[in-house]
PDB file of C-alpha atoms and ligand atoms in Angstrom:
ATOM      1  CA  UNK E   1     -71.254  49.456 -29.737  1.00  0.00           C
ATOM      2  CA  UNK E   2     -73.162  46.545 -31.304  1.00  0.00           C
ATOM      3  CA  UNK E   3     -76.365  44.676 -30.198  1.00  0.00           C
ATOM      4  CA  UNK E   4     -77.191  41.066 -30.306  1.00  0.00           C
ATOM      5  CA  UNK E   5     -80.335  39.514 -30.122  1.00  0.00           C
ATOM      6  CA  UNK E   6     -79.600  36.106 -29.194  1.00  0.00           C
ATOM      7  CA  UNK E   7     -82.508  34.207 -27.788  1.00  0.00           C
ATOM      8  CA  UNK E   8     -83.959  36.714 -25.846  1.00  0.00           C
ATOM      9  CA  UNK E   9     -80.382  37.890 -24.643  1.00  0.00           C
ATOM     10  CA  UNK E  10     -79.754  41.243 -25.175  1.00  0.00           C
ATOM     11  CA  UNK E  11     -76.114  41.269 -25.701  1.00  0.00           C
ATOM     12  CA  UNK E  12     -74.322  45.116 -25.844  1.00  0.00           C
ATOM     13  CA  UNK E  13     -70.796  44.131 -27.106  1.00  0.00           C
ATOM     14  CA  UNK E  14     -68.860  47.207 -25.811  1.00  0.00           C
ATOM     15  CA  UNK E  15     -71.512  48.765 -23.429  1.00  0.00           C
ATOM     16  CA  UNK E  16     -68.752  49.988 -20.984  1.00  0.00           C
ATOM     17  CA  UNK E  17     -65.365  51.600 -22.396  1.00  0.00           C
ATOM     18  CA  UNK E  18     -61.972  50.723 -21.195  1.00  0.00           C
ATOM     19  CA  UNK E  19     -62.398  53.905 -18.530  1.00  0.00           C
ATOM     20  CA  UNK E  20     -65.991  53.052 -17.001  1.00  0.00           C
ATOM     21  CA  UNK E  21     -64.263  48.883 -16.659  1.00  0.00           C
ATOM     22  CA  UNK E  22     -61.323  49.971 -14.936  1.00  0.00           C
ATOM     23  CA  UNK E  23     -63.268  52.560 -12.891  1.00  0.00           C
ATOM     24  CA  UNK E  24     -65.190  49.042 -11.959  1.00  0.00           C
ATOM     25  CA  UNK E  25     -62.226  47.007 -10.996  1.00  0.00           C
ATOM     26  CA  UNK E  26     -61.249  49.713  -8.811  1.00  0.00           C
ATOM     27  CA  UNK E  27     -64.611  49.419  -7.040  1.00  0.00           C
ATOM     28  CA  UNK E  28     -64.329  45.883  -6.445  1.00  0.00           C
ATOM     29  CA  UNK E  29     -60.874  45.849  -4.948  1.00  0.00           C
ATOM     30  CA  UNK E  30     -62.164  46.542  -1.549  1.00  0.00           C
ATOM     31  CA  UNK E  31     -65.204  44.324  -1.844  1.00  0.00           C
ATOM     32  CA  UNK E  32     -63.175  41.742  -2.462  1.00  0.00           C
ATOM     33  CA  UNK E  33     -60.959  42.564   0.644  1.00  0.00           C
ATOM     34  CA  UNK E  34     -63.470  42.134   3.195  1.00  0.00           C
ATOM     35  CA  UNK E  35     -65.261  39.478   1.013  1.00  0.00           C
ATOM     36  CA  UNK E  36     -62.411  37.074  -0.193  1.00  0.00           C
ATOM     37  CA  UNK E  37     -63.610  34.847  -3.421  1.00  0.00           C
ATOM     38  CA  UNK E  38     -64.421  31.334  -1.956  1.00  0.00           C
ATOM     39  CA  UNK E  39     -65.021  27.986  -3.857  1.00  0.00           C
ATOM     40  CA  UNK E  40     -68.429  26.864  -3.452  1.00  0.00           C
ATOM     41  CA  UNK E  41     -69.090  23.071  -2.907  1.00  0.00           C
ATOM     42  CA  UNK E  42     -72.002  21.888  -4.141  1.00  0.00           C
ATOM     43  CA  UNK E  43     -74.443  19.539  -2.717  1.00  0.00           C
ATOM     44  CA  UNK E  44     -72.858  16.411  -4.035  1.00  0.00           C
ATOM     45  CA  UNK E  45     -69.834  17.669  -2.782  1.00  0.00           C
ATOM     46  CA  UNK E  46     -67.983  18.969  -6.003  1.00  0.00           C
ATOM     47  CA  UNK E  47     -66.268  21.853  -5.992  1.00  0.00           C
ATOM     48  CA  UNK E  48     -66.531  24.302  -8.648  1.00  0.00           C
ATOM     49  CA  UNK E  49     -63.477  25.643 -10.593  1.00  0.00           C
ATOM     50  CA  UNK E  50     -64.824  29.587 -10.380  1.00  0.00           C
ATOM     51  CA  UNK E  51     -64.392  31.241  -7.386  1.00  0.00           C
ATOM     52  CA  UNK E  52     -67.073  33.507  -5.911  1.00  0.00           C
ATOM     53  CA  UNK E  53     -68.165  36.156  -3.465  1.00  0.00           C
ATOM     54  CA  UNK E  54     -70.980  38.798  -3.722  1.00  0.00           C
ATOM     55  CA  UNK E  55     -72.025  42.710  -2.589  1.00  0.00           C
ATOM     56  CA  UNK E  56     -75.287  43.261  -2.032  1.00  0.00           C
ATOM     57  CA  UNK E  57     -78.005  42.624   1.073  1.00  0.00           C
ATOM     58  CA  UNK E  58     -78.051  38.839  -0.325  1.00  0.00           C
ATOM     59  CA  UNK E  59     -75.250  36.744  -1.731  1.00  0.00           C
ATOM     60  CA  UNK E  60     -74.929  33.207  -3.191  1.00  0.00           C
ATOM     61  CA  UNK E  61     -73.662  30.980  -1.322  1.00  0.00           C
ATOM     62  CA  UNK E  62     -73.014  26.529  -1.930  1.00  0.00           C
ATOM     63  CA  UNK E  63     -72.147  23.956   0.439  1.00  0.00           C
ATOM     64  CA  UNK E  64     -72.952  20.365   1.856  1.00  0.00           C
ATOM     65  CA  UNK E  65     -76.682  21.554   2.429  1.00  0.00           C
ATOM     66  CA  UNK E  66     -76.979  23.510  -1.041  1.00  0.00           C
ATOM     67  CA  UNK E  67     -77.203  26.321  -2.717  1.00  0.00           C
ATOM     68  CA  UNK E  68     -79.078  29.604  -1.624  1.00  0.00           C
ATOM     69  CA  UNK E  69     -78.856  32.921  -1.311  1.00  0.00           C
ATOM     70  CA  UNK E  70     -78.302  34.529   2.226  1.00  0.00           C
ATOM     71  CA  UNK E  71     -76.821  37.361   3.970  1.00  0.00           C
ATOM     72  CA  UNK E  72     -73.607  36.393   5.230  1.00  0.00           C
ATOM     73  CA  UNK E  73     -70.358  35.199   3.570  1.00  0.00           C
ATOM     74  CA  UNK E  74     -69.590  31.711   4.432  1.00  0.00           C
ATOM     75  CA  UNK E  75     -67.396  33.477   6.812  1.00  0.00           C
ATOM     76  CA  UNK E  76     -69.960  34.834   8.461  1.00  0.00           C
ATOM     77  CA  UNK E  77     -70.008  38.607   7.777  1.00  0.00           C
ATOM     78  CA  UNK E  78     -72.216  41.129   6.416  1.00  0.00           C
ATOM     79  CA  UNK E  79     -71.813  41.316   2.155  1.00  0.00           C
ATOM     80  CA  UNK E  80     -70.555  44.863   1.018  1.00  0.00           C
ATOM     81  CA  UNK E  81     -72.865  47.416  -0.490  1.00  0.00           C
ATOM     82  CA  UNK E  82     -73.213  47.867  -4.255  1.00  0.00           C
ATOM     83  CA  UNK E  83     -70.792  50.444  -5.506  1.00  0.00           C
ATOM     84  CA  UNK E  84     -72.882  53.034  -7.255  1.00  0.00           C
ATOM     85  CA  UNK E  85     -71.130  52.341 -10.032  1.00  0.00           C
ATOM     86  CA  UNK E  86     -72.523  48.775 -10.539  1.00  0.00           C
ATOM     87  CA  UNK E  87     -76.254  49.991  -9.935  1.00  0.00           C
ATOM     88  CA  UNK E  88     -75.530  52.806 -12.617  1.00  0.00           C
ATOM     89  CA  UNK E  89     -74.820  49.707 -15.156  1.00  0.00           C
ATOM     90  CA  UNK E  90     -78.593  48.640 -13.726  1.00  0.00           C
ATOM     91  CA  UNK E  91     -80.034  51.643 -14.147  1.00  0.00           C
ATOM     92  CA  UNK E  92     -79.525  52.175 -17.796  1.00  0.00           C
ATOM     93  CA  UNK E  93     -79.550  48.893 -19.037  1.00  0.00           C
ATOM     94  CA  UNK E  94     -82.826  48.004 -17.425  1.00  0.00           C
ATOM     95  CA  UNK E  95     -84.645  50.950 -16.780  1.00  0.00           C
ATOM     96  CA  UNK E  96     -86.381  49.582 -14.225  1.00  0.00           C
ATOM     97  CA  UNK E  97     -87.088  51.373 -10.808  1.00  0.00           C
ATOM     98  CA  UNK E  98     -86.025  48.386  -8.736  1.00  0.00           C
ATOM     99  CA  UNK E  99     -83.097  47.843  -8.034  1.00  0.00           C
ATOM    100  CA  UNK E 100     -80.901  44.702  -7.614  1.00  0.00           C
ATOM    101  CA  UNK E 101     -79.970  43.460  -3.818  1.00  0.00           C
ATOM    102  CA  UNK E 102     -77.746  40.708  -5.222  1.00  0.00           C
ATOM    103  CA  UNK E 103     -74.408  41.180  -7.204  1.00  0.00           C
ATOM    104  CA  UNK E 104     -72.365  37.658  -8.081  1.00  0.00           C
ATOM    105  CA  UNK E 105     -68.767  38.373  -8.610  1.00  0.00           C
ATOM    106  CA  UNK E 106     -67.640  35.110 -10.350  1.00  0.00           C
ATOM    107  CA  UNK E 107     -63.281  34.979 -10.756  1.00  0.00           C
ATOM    108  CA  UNK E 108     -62.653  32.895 -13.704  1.00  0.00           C
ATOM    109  CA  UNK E 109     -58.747  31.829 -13.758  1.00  0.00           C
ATOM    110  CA  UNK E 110     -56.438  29.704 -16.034  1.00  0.00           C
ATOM    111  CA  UNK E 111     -58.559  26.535 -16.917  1.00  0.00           C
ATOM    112  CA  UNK E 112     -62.199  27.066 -15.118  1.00  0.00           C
ATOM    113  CA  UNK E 113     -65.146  27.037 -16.833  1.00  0.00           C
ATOM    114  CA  UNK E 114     -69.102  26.726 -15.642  1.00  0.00           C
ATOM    115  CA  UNK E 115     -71.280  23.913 -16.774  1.00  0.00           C
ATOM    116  CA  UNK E 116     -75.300  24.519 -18.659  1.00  0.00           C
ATOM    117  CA  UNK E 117     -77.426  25.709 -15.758  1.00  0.00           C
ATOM    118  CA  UNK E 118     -80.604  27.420 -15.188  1.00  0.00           C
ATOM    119  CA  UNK E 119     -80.621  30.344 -12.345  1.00  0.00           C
ATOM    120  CA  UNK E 120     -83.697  29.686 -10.485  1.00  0.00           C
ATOM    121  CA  UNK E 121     -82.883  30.221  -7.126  1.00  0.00           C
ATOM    122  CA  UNK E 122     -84.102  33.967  -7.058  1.00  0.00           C
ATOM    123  CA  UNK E 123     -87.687  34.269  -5.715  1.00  0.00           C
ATOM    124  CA  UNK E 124     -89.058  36.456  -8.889  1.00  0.00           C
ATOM    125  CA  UNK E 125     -88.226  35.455 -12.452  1.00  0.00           C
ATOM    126  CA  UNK E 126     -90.052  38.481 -13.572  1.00  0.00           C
ATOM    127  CA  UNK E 127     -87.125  40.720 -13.233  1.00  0.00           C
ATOM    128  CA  UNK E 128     -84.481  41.084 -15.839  1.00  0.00           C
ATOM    129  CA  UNK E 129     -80.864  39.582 -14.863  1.00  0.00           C
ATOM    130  CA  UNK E 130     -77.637  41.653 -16.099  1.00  0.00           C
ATOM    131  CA  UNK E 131     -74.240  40.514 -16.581  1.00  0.00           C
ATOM    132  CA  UNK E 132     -70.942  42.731 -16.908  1.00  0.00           C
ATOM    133  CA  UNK E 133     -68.170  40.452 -18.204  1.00  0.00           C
ATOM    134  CA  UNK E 134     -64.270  42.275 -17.091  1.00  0.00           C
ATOM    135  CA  UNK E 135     -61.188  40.736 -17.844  1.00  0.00           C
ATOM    136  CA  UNK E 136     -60.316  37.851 -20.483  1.00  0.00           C
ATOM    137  CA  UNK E 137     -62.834  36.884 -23.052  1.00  0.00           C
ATOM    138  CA  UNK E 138     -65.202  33.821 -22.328  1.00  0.00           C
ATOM    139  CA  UNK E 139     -66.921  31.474 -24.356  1.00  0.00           C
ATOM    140  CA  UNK E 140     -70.356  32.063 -23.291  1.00  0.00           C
ATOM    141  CA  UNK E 141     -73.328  29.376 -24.455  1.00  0.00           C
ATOM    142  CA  UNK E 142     -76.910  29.829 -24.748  1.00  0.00           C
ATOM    143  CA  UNK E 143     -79.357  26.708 -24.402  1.00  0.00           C
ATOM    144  CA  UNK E 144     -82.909  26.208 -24.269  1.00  0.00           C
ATOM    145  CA  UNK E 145     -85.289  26.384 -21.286  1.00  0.00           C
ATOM    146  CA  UNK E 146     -85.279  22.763 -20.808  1.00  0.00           C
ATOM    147  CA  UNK E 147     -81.828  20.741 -20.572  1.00  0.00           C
ATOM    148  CA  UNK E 148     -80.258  19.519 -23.832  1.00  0.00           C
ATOM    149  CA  UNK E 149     -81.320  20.327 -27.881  1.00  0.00           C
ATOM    150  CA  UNK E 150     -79.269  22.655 -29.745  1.00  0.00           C
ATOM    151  CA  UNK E 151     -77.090  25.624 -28.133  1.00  0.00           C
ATOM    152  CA  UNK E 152     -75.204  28.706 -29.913  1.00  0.00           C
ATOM    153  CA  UNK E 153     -72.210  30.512 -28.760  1.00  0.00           C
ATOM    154  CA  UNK E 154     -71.090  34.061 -28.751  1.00  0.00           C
ATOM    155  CA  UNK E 155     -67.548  35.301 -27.092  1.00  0.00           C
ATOM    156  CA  UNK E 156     -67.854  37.820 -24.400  1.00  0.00           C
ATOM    157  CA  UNK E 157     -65.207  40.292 -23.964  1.00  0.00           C
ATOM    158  CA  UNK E 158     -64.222  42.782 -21.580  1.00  0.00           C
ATOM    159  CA  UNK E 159     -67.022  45.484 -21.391  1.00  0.00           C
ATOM    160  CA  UNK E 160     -69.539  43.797 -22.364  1.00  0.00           C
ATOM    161  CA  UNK E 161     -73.175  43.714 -20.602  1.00  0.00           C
ATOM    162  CA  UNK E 162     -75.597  41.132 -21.332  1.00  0.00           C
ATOM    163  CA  UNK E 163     -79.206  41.499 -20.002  1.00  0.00           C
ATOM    164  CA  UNK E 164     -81.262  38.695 -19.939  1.00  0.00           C
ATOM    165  CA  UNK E 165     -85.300  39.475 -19.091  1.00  0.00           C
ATOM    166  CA  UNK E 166     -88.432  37.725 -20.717  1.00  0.00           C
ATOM    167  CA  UNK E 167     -88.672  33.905 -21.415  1.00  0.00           C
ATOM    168  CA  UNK E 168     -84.898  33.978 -21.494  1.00  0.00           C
ATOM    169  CA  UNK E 169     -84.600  34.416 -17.979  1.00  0.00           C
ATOM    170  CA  UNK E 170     -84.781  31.066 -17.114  1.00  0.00           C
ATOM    171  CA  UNK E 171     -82.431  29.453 -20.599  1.00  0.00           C
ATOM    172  CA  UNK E 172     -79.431  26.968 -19.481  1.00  0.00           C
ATOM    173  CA  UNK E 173     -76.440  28.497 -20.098  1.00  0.00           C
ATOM    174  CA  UNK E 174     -72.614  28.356 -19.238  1.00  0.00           C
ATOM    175  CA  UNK E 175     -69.434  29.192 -19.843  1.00  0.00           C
ATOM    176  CA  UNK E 176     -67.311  26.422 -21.792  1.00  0.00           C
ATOM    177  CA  UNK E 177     -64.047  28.177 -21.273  1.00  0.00           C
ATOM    178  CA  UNK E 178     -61.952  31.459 -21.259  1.00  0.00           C
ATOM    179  CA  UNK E 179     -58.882  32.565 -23.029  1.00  0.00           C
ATOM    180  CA  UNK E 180     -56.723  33.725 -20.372  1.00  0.00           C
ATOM    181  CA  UNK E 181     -54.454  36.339 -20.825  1.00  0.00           C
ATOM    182  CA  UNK E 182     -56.124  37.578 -23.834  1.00  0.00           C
ATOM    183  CA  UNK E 183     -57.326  40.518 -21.457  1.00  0.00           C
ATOM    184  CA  UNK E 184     -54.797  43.096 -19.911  1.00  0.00           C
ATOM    185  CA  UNK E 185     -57.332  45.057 -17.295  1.00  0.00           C
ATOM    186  CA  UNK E 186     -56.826  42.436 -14.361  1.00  0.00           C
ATOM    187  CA  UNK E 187     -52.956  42.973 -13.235  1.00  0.00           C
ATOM    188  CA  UNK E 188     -53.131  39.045 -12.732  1.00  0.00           C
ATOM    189  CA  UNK E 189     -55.317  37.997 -15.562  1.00  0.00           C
ATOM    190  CA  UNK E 190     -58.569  36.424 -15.734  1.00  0.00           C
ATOM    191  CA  UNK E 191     -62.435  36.825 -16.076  1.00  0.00           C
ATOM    192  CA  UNK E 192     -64.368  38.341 -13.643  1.00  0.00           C
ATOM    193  CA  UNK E 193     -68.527  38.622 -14.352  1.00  0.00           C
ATOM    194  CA  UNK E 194     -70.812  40.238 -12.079  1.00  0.00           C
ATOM    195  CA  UNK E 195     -74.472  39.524 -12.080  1.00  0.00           C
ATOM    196  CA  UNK E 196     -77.099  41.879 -10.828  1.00  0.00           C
ATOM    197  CA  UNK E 197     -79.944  40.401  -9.309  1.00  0.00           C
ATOM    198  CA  UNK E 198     -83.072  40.948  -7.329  1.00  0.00           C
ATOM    199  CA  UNK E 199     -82.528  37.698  -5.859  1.00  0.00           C
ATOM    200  CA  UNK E 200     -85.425  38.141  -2.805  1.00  0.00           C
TER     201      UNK E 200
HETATM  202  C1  LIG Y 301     -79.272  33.842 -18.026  1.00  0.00           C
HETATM  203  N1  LIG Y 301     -72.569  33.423 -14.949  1.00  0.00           N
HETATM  204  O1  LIG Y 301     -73.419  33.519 -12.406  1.00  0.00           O
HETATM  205  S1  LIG Y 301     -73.301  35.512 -17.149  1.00  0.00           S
HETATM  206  C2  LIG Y 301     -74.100  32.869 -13.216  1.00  0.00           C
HETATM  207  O2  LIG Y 301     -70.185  34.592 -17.154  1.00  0.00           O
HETATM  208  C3  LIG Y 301     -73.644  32.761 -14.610  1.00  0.00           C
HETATM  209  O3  LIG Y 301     -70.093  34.107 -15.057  1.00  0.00           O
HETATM  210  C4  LIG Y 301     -71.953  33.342 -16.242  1.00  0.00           C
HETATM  211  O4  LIG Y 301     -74.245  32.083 -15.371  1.00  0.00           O
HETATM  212  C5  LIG Y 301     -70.655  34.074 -16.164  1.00  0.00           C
HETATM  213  O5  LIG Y 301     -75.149  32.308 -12.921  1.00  0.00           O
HETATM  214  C6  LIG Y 301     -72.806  33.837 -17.335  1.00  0.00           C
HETATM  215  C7  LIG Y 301     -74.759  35.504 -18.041  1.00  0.00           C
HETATM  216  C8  LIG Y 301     -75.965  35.088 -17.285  1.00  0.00           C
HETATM  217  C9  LIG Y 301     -76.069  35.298 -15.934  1.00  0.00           C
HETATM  218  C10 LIG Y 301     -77.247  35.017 -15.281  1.00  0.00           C
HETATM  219  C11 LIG Y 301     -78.334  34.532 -15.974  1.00  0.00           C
HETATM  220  C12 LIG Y 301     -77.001  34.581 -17.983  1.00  0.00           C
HETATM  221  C13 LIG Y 301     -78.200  34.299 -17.337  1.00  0.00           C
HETATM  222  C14 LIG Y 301     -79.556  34.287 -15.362  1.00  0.00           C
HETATM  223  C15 LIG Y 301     -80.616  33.847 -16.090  1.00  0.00           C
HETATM  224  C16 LIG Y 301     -80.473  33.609 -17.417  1.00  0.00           C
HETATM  225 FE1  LIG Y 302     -76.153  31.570 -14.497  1.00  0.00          FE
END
């Protein structure tokens, strides 16, 4: 288990072994029952090539009138709970007593990536943001806290938590692109990252 310090991103290559990951994909197969991955629109009417849905009291949601978070799917029902599990990952990366009422499940397939943006939509930048990356490796980049200059890139892999807290909370970053298939935990292969947030 290695650490990287990577402009304020704490990144713990191998924080979860192969049992606690599949132990989370198990979790997530009913959450992701009664809240199907959508494809959010954004406000000029793109769509975006990951597919989303969230647990939590809060979820994020995109359409003609924006992004935002809120407490119903696009559907229109309630988002699951947080599996314990999830919160557990919180808990020890963190160590904070708060805990997050927003978790972002983001389904990266063949081809999709996610362009340089900031995550400012929560109402308290204050606390930390944590990311557990499942599935195929990603190419994840790292910006500044303004648009543009120079960027560095580190691969996520499967197992992997990053927590970003500090000044880095609000960096652009994105993911240029995954290699899919390289990953055999998903029966159908993929990415899937969740991000814990305290999003109100
Ligand atoms: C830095 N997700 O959902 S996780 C996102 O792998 C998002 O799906 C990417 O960017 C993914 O918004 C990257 C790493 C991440 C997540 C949230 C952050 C980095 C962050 C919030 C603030 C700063
Ligand atoms: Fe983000």
């Amino acid at each position: 288990m290695t650490r990287l310090l990577l402009r304020g991103f704490d990144i713990r290559k191998g924080h979860l072994n192969l049992a606690r990951q599949t132990a989370l994909v198990d979790v997530l197969r009913p959450i992701l029952k009664s809240a199907p991955l959508f494809r959010p629109t954004t406000s000029t009417g793109k769509q975006m090539s990951v597919r989303m849905t969230s647990a939590g009291a809060l979820g994020w949601v995109s359409d003609k009138s924006g992004y935002r978070y809120q407490a119903q799917h696009p559907k229109g029902m309630e988002w699951p709970d947080i599996p314990q599990d999830i919160l557990t990952v919180w808990q020890d990366v963190t160590g904070v007593e708060k805990l997050p009422d927003c978790c972002l499940i983001n389904y990266y397939g063949e081809g999709t990536r996610m362009g340089m943006h900031q995550d400012k939509d929560e109402a308290d930048f204050s606390w930390p943001v944590v990311s557990i990356s499942l599935g195929d490796d990603a190419l994840f980049r790292i910006g500044n806290t303004t648009r543009g200059g120079k960027t560095e890139s580190v691969w996520l892999n499967s197992g992997d938590v990053v927590v970003m807290g500090g000044p880095a909370r609000l960096t652009y970053h994105g993911i240029d692109r995954i290699r899919f298939n390289s990953s055999r935990l998903l029966p159908k292969g993929g990415r899937i990252n969740l991000t814990l947030r305290v999003a109100s």
